[in-house]
PDB file of C-alpha atoms in Angstrom:
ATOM      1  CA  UNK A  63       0.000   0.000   0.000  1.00 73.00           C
ATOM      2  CA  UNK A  64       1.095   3.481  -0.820  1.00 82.00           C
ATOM      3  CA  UNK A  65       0.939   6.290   1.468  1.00 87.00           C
ATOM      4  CA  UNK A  66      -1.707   8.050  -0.781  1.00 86.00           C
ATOM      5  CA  UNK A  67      -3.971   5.170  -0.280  1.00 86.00           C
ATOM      6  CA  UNK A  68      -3.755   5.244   3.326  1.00 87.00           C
ATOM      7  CA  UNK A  69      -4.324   8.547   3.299  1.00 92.00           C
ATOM      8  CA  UNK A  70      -7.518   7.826   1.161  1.00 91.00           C
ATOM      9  CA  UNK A  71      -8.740   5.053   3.898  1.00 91.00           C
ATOM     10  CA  UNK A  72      -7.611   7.319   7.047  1.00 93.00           C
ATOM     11  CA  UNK A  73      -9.773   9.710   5.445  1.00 95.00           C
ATOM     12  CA  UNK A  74     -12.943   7.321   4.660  1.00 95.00           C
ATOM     13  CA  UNK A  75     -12.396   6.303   8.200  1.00 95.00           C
ATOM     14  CA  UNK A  76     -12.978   9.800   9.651  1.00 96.00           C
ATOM     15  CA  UNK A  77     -15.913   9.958   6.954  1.00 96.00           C
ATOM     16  CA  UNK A  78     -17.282   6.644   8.450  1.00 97.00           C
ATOM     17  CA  UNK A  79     -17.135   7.724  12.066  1.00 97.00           C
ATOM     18  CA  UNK A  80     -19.190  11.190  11.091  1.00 96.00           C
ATOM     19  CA  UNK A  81     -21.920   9.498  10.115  1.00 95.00           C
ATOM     20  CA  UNK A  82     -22.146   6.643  12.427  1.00 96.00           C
ATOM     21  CA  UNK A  83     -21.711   8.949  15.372  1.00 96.00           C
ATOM     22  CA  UNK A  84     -23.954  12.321  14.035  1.00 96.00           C
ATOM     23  CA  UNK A  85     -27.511  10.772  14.576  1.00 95.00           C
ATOM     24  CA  UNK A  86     -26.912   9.949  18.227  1.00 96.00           C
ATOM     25  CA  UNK A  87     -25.292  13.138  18.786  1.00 96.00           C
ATOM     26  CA  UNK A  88     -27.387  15.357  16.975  1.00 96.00           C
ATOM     27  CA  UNK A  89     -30.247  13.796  19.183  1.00 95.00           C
ATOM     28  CA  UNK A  90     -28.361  14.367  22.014  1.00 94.00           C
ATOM     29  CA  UNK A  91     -28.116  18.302  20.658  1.00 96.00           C
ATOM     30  CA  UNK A  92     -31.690  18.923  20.337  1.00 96.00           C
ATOM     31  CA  UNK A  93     -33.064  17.357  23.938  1.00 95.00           C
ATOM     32  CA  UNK A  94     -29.985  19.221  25.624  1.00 92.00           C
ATOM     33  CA  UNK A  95     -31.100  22.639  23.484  1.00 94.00           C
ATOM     34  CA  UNK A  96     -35.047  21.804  24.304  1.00 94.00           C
ATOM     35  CA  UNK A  97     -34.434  21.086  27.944  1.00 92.00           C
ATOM     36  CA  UNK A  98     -32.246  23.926  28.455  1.00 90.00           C
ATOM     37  CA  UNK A  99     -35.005  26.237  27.107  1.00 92.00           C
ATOM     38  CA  UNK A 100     -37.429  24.715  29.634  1.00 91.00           C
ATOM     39  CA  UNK A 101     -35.354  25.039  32.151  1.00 89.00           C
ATOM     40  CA  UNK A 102     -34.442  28.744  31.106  1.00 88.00           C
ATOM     41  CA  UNK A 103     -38.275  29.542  30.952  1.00 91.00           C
ATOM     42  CA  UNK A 104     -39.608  27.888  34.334  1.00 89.00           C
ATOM     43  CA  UNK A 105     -36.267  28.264  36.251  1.00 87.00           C
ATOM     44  CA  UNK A 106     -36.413  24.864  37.196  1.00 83.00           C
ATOM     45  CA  UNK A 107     -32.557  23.959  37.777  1.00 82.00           C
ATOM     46  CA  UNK A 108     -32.359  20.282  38.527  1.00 81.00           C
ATOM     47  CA  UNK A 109     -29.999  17.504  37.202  1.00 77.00           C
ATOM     48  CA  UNK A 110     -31.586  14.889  36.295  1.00 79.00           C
ATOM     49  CA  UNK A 111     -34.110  16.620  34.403  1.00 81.00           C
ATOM     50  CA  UNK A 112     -31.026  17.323  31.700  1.00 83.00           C
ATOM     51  CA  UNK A 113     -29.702  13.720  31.664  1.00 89.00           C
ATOM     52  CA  UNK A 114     -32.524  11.219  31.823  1.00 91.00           C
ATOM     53  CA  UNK A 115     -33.963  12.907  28.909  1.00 91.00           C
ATOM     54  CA  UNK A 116     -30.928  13.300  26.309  1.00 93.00           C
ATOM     55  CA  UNK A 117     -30.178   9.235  27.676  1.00 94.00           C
ATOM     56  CA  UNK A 118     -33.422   8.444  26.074  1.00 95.00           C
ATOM     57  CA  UNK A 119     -33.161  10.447  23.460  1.00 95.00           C
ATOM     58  CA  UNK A 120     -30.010   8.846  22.181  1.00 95.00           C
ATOM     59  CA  UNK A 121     -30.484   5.564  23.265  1.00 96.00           C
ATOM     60  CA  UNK A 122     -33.961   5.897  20.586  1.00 96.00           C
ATOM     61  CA  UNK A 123     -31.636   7.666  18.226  1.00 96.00           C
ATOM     62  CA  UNK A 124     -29.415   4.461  18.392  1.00 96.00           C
ATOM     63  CA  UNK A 125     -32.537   2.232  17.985  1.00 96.00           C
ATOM     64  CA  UNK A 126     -34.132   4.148  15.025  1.00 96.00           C
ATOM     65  CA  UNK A 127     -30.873   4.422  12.906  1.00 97.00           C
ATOM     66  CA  UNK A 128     -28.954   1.417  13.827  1.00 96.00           C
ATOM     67  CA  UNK A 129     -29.311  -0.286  10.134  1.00 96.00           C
ATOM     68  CA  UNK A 130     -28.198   2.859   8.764  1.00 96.00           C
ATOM     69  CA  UNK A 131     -24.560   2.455  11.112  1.00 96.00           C
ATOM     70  CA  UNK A 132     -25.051  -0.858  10.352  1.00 97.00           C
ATOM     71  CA  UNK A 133     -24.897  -0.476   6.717  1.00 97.00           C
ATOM     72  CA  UNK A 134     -22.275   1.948   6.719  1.00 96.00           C
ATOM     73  CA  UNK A 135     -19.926   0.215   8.734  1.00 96.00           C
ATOM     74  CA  UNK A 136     -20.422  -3.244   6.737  1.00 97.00           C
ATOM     75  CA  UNK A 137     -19.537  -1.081   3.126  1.00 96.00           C
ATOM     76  CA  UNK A 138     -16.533   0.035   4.825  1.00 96.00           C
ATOM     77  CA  UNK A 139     -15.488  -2.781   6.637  1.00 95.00           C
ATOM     78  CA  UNK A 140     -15.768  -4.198   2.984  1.00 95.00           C
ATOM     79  CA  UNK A 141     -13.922  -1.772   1.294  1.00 93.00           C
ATOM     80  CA  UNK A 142     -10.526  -1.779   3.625  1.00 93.00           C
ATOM     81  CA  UNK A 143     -10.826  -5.397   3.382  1.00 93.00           C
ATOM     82  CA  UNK A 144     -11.110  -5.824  -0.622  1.00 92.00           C
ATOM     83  CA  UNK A 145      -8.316  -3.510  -0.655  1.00 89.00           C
ATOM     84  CA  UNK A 146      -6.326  -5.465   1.560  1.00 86.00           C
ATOM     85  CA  UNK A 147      -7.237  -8.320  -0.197  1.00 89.00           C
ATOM     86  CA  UNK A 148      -6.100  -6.919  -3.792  1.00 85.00           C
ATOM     87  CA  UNK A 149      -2.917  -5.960  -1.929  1.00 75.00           C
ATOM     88  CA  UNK A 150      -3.796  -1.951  -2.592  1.00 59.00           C
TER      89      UNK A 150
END
């Protein structure tokens, strides 16, 4: 393997972990934003009321888009290993 085509695989890795981690995150985001807001507008300040809900949240996020990370990481997982494979 060349150094240009681990360069190419470092940077389909990063690609990978984007998309596999954004969904979970970005549900994590918008409960966090949401509850902060509530918070903010009945001056309620307690704890748990800003981690049980962004827990949920992403542990649905995981639930609803799990063949999508799925999928993703299988095409990947195929691609380094063709390439190994085909020696480059």
């Amino acid at each position: 393997m060349t150094e240009g085509e681990l360069i190419e695989i470092a940077n389909s890795s990063m690609l990978v972990m984007m998309k596999v981690a954004a969904p979970p995150l970005f549900a994590g985001l918008v409960i966090g934003l949401a509850v902060s807001l509530f918070q903010a507008l009945t001056q309620i300040q307690e704890a748990t009321l800003t981690f049980v809900p962004k827990v949920l949240a992403v542990f649905v996020a995981l639930l609803i888009f799990l063949p999508f990370i799925l999928h993703t990481l299988m095409d990947f997982m195929h691609l380094v290993l063709d390439r190994a494979i085909s020696g480059g």
